[in-house]
Amino acid sequence: MLVLITYDVNTETAAGKKRLRKVAKQCVNYGRRVQNSVFECILDNAQCVMLKAELTDIIDTNVDSLRFYYLGNSYKTKIEHIGIDKGISADDILIM
């Protein structure tokens, strides 16, 4: 399923900047960045639960926030993009 993850991490302190880097790094491990604090991730249920737990452990829930949008498996009809598209689609095959 496609999960859209957005986050807002308070970066007024050095600890906040460190949390921001950790959240972004975890999201990159599971999907692709589509905007500064927005990631598209193709996940199964187990991966989704694991990623949510990892991100929840990183953030400070008193000053930071996470949002998960579950777009399901038929997400291609639910996404409209206008403007330049950076990178490949989250479900495209990448051969290295």
Short mmCIF file of N, CA and C in Angstrom, two decimals:
data_model
loop_
_atom_site.label_atom_id
_atom_site.label_comp_id
_atom_site.label_asym_id
_atom_site.label_seq_id
_atom_site.Cartn_x
_atom_site.Cartn_y
_atom_site.Cartn_z
N MET A 1 0.84 -1.18 0.00
CA MET A 1 0.00 0.00 0.00
C MET A 1 0.88 1.24 0.00
N LEU A 2 0.35 2.32 -0.52
CA LEU A 2 1.08 3.58 -0.51
C LEU A 2 0.72 4.33 0.77
N VAL A 3 1.75 4.75 1.49
CA VAL A 3 1.56 5.54 2.69
C VAL A 3 2.29 6.86 2.47
N LEU A 4 1.59 7.96 2.66
CA LEU A 4 2.18 9.29 2.58
C LEU A 4 2.51 9.70 4.01
N ILE A 5 3.76 10.01 4.26
CA ILE A 5 4.21 10.39 5.60
C ILE A 5 4.66 11.83 5.58
N THR A 6 4.11 12.62 6.48
CA THR A 6 4.53 14.01 6.63
C THR A 6 4.95 14.21 8.07
N TYR A 7 5.88 15.13 8.27
CA TYR A 7 6.35 15.39 9.63
C TYR A 7 6.70 16.84 9.81
N ASP A 8 6.62 17.27 11.05
CA ASP A 8 7.01 18.62 11.43
C ASP A 8 7.83 18.46 12.71
N VAL A 9 9.13 18.69 12.61
CA VAL A 9 10.04 18.54 13.74
C VAL A 9 10.55 19.92 14.12
N ASN A 10 10.40 20.26 15.39
CA ASN A 10 10.86 21.55 15.89
C ASN A 10 12.39 21.57 15.88
N THR A 11 12.97 22.51 15.14
CA THR A 11 14.43 22.56 14.98
C THR A 11 15.05 23.78 15.67
N GLU A 12 14.39 24.28 16.71
CA GLU A 12 14.94 25.43 17.43
C GLU A 12 16.13 25.07 18.30
N THR A 13 16.32 23.78 18.56
CA THR A 13 17.45 23.33 19.38
C THR A 13 18.31 22.37 18.56
N ALA A 14 19.52 22.11 19.05
CA ALA A 14 20.40 21.15 18.39
C ALA A 14 19.78 19.75 18.41
N ALA A 15 19.10 19.42 19.51
CA ALA A 15 18.44 18.11 19.61
C ALA A 15 17.33 17.99 18.57
N GLY A 16 16.61 19.08 18.32
CA GLY A 16 15.57 19.07 17.30
C GLY A 16 16.13 18.86 15.91
N LYS A 17 17.25 19.49 15.61
CA LYS A 17 17.89 19.32 14.30
C LYS A 17 18.35 17.88 14.13
N LYS A 18 18.84 17.28 15.21
CA LYS A 18 19.26 15.88 15.15
C LYS A 18 18.06 14.96 14.92
N ARG A 19 16.94 15.24 15.60
CA ARG A 19 15.72 14.45 15.39
C ARG A 19 15.24 14.56 13.95
N LEU A 20 15.30 15.77 13.39
CA LEU A 20 14.87 15.99 12.01
C LEU A 20 15.68 15.12 11.05
N ARG A 21 17.00 15.09 11.23
CA ARG A 21 17.86 14.27 10.37
C ARG A 21 17.53 12.79 10.52
N LYS A 22 17.27 12.36 11.75
CA LYS A 22 16.96 10.94 11.99
C LYS A 22 15.62 10.55 11.35
N VAL A 23 14.61 11.42 11.47
CA VAL A 23 13.31 11.13 10.86
C VAL A 23 13.46 11.04 9.34
N ALA A 24 14.15 11.99 8.74
CA ALA A 24 14.34 11.98 7.28
C ALA A 24 15.10 10.74 6.84
N LYS A 25 16.12 10.37 7.59
CA LYS A 25 16.92 9.19 7.23
C LYS A 25 16.07 7.93 7.27
N GLN A 26 15.23 7.77 8.27
CA GLN A 26 14.36 6.61 8.35
C GLN A 26 13.37 6.59 7.18
N CYS A 27 12.81 7.74 6.86
CA CYS A 27 11.85 7.80 5.74
C CYS A 27 12.52 7.47 4.41
N VAL A 28 13.75 7.93 4.22
CA VAL A 28 14.48 7.62 2.99
C VAL A 28 14.70 6.12 2.86
N ASN A 29 14.87 5.43 3.98
CA ASN A 29 15.06 3.99 3.95
C ASN A 29 13.83 3.24 3.45
N TYR A 30 12.67 3.85 3.51
CA TYR A 30 11.43 3.18 3.16
C TYR A 30 10.74 3.74 1.92
N GLY A 31 11.11 4.92 1.48
CA GLY A 31 10.39 5.50 0.35
C GLY A 31 11.16 6.64 -0.30
N ARG A 32 10.43 7.50 -0.98
CA ARG A 32 11.09 8.62 -1.66
C ARG A 32 10.52 9.93 -1.18
N ARG A 33 11.41 10.91 -1.10
CA ARG A 33 11.02 12.26 -0.69
C ARG A 33 10.34 12.93 -1.88
N VAL A 34 9.15 13.48 -1.65
CA VAL A 34 8.45 14.19 -2.71
C VAL A 34 8.40 15.69 -2.43
N GLN A 35 8.55 16.06 -1.18
CA GLN A 35 8.73 17.46 -0.77
C GLN A 35 9.58 17.44 0.49
N ASN A 36 9.96 18.59 1.01
CA ASN A 36 10.91 18.63 2.12
C ASN A 36 10.56 17.70 3.28
N SER A 37 9.37 17.71 3.75
CA SER A 37 8.98 16.87 4.88
C SER A 37 7.85 15.92 4.51
N VAL A 38 7.88 15.45 3.26
CA VAL A 38 6.82 14.56 2.77
C VAL A 38 7.47 13.40 2.01
N PHE A 39 7.07 12.18 2.39
CA PHE A 39 7.60 10.98 1.75
C PHE A 39 6.46 10.09 1.28
N GLU A 40 6.66 9.46 0.11
CA GLU A 40 5.77 8.42 -0.38
C GLU A 40 6.48 7.09 -0.16
N CYS A 41 5.81 6.18 0.53
CA CYS A 41 6.41 4.89 0.84
C CYS A 41 5.46 3.77 0.43
N ILE A 42 5.97 2.80 -0.31
CA ILE A 42 5.23 1.59 -0.64
C ILE A 42 5.59 0.58 0.45
N LEU A 43 4.61 0.23 1.29
CA LEU A 43 4.88 -0.61 2.45
C LEU A 43 3.85 -1.73 2.56
N ASP A 44 4.27 -2.84 3.14
CA ASP A 44 3.29 -3.83 3.56
C ASP A 44 2.93 -3.50 5.01
N ASN A 45 1.99 -4.23 5.59
CA ASN A 45 1.53 -3.91 6.94
C ASN A 45 2.65 -3.97 7.98
N ALA A 46 3.50 -4.99 7.89
CA ALA A 46 4.59 -5.14 8.85
C ALA A 46 5.58 -3.98 8.76
N GLN A 47 5.94 -3.59 7.54
CA GLN A 47 6.85 -2.46 7.36
C GLN A 47 6.24 -1.17 7.89
N CYS A 48 4.95 -1.01 7.67
CA CYS A 48 4.26 0.19 8.12
C CYS A 48 4.29 0.30 9.64
N VAL A 49 4.00 -0.80 10.31
CA VAL A 49 4.02 -0.82 11.77
C VAL A 49 5.43 -0.54 12.29
N MET A 50 6.44 -1.14 11.65
CA MET A 50 7.82 -0.96 12.07
C MET A 50 8.27 0.49 11.87
N LEU A 51 7.97 1.06 10.71
CA LEU A 51 8.37 2.44 10.45
C LEU A 51 7.68 3.40 11.40
N LYS A 52 6.40 3.20 11.63
CA LYS A 52 5.67 4.08 12.55
C LYS A 52 6.29 4.02 13.95
N ALA A 53 6.66 2.83 14.41
CA ALA A 53 7.29 2.68 15.72
C ALA A 53 8.65 3.36 15.76
N GLU A 54 9.44 3.20 14.70
CA GLU A 54 10.76 3.82 14.64
C GLU A 54 10.65 5.34 14.68
N LEU A 55 9.73 5.89 13.90
CA LEU A 55 9.58 7.35 13.85
C LEU A 55 9.03 7.89 15.18
N THR A 56 8.10 7.15 15.77
CA THR A 56 7.53 7.57 17.05
C THR A 56 8.60 7.60 18.14
N ASP A 57 9.54 6.66 18.08
CA ASP A 57 10.64 6.63 19.06
C ASP A 57 11.60 7.81 18.87
N ILE A 58 11.70 8.32 17.66
CA ILE A 58 12.64 9.42 17.37
C ILE A 58 12.09 10.77 17.81
N ILE A 59 10.83 11.03 17.51
CA ILE A 59 10.31 12.39 17.73
C ILE A 59 10.02 12.67 19.20
N ASP A 60 9.93 13.95 19.50
CA ASP A 60 9.47 14.42 20.81
C ASP A 60 8.01 14.82 20.63
N THR A 61 7.09 14.02 21.16
CA THR A 61 5.67 14.25 20.91
C THR A 61 5.14 15.53 21.53
N ASN A 62 5.94 16.18 22.35
CA ASN A 62 5.52 17.46 22.93
C ASN A 62 5.71 18.63 21.96
N VAL A 63 6.63 18.48 20.99
CA VAL A 63 6.91 19.60 20.08
C VAL A 63 6.92 19.19 18.60
N ASP A 64 6.93 17.90 18.29
CA ASP A 64 7.00 17.41 16.92
C ASP A 64 5.70 16.69 16.55
N SER A 65 5.50 16.46 15.26
CA SER A 65 4.32 15.70 14.85
C SER A 65 4.60 14.87 13.60
N LEU A 66 3.86 13.79 13.50
CA LEU A 66 3.89 12.90 12.34
C LEU A 66 2.46 12.74 11.84
N ARG A 67 2.31 12.60 10.52
CA ARG A 67 0.99 12.29 9.94
C ARG A 67 1.20 11.18 8.92
N PHE A 68 0.32 10.19 8.96
CA PHE A 68 0.35 9.07 8.04
C PHE A 68 -0.96 9.07 7.25
N TYR A 69 -0.86 9.08 5.93
CA TYR A 69 -2.03 9.01 5.06
C TYR A 69 -1.96 7.66 4.34
N TYR A 70 -2.94 6.81 4.56
CA TYR A 70 -2.96 5.47 3.98
C TYR A 70 -3.79 5.51 2.71
N LEU A 71 -3.09 5.48 1.57
CA LEU A 71 -3.76 5.61 0.28
C LEU A 71 -4.09 4.25 -0.34
N GLY A 72 -3.65 3.17 0.28
CA GLY A 72 -4.01 1.84 -0.18
C GLY A 72 -3.26 1.38 -1.40
N ASN A 73 -3.80 0.35 -2.06
CA ASN A 73 -3.14 -0.25 -3.22
C ASN A 73 -3.56 0.37 -4.54
N SER A 74 -4.70 1.03 -4.58
CA SER A 74 -5.15 1.65 -5.83
C SER A 74 -4.90 3.16 -5.77
N TYR A 75 -3.72 3.51 -5.33
CA TYR A 75 -3.37 4.92 -5.11
C TYR A 75 -3.13 5.70 -6.39
N LYS A 76 -2.83 5.04 -7.50
CA LYS A 76 -2.47 5.76 -8.73
C LYS A 76 -3.60 6.67 -9.21
N THR A 77 -4.83 6.30 -8.93
CA THR A 77 -5.96 7.14 -9.35
C THR A 77 -6.24 8.26 -8.34
N LYS A 78 -5.53 8.26 -7.21
CA LYS A 78 -5.77 9.25 -6.16
C LYS A 78 -4.70 10.33 -6.11
N ILE A 79 -3.71 10.26 -7.00
CA ILE A 79 -2.61 11.22 -6.98
C ILE A 79 -2.63 12.04 -8.25
N GLU A 80 -2.58 13.33 -8.09
CA GLU A 80 -2.45 14.23 -9.23
C GLU A 80 -1.22 15.09 -8.96
N HIS A 81 -0.34 15.17 -9.93
CA HIS A 81 0.89 15.94 -9.78
C HIS A 81 0.96 17.01 -10.85
N ILE A 82 1.30 18.22 -10.46
CA ILE A 82 1.48 19.33 -11.39
C ILE A 82 2.86 19.93 -11.14
N GLY A 83 3.60 20.17 -12.18
CA GLY A 83 4.93 20.74 -12.03
C GLY A 83 6.01 19.68 -12.17
N ILE A 84 7.23 20.09 -11.91
CA ILE A 84 8.38 19.21 -12.09
C ILE A 84 8.31 18.06 -11.08
N ASP A 85 8.62 16.87 -11.56
CA ASP A 85 8.63 15.68 -10.71
C ASP A 85 10.08 15.30 -10.48
N LYS A 86 10.49 15.27 -9.23
CA LYS A 86 11.87 14.94 -8.89
C LYS A 86 12.00 13.44 -8.67
N GLY A 87 12.86 12.81 -9.42
CA GLY A 87 13.14 11.39 -9.20
C GLY A 87 12.13 10.47 -9.83
N ILE A 88 12.23 9.20 -9.42
CA ILE A 88 11.35 8.18 -9.96
C ILE A 88 10.17 7.96 -9.04
N SER A 89 9.16 7.33 -9.56
CA SER A 89 7.97 7.03 -8.78
C SER A 89 8.32 6.03 -7.68
N ALA A 90 7.60 6.06 -6.59
CA ALA A 90 7.87 5.20 -5.44
C ALA A 90 7.76 3.73 -5.80
N ASP A 91 6.98 3.37 -6.81
CA ASP A 91 6.82 1.97 -7.16
C ASP A 91 7.54 1.58 -8.44
N ASP A 92 8.35 2.46 -9.02
CA ASP A 92 9.13 2.13 -10.20
C ASP A 92 10.30 1.23 -9.83
N ILE A 93 10.72 0.43 -10.76
CA ILE A 93 11.86 -0.46 -10.55
C ILE A 93 13.14 0.34 -10.79
N LEU A 94 14.09 0.18 -9.88
CA LEU A 94 15.37 0.86 -9.98
C LEU A 94 16.44 -0.19 -10.08
N ILE A 95 17.17 -0.21 -11.19
CA ILE A 95 18.23 -1.19 -11.40
C ILE A 95 19.58 -0.48 -11.24
N MET A 96 20.39 -1.07 -10.40
CA MET A 96 21.71 -0.46 -10.13
C MET A 96 22.80 -1.36 -10.61
#
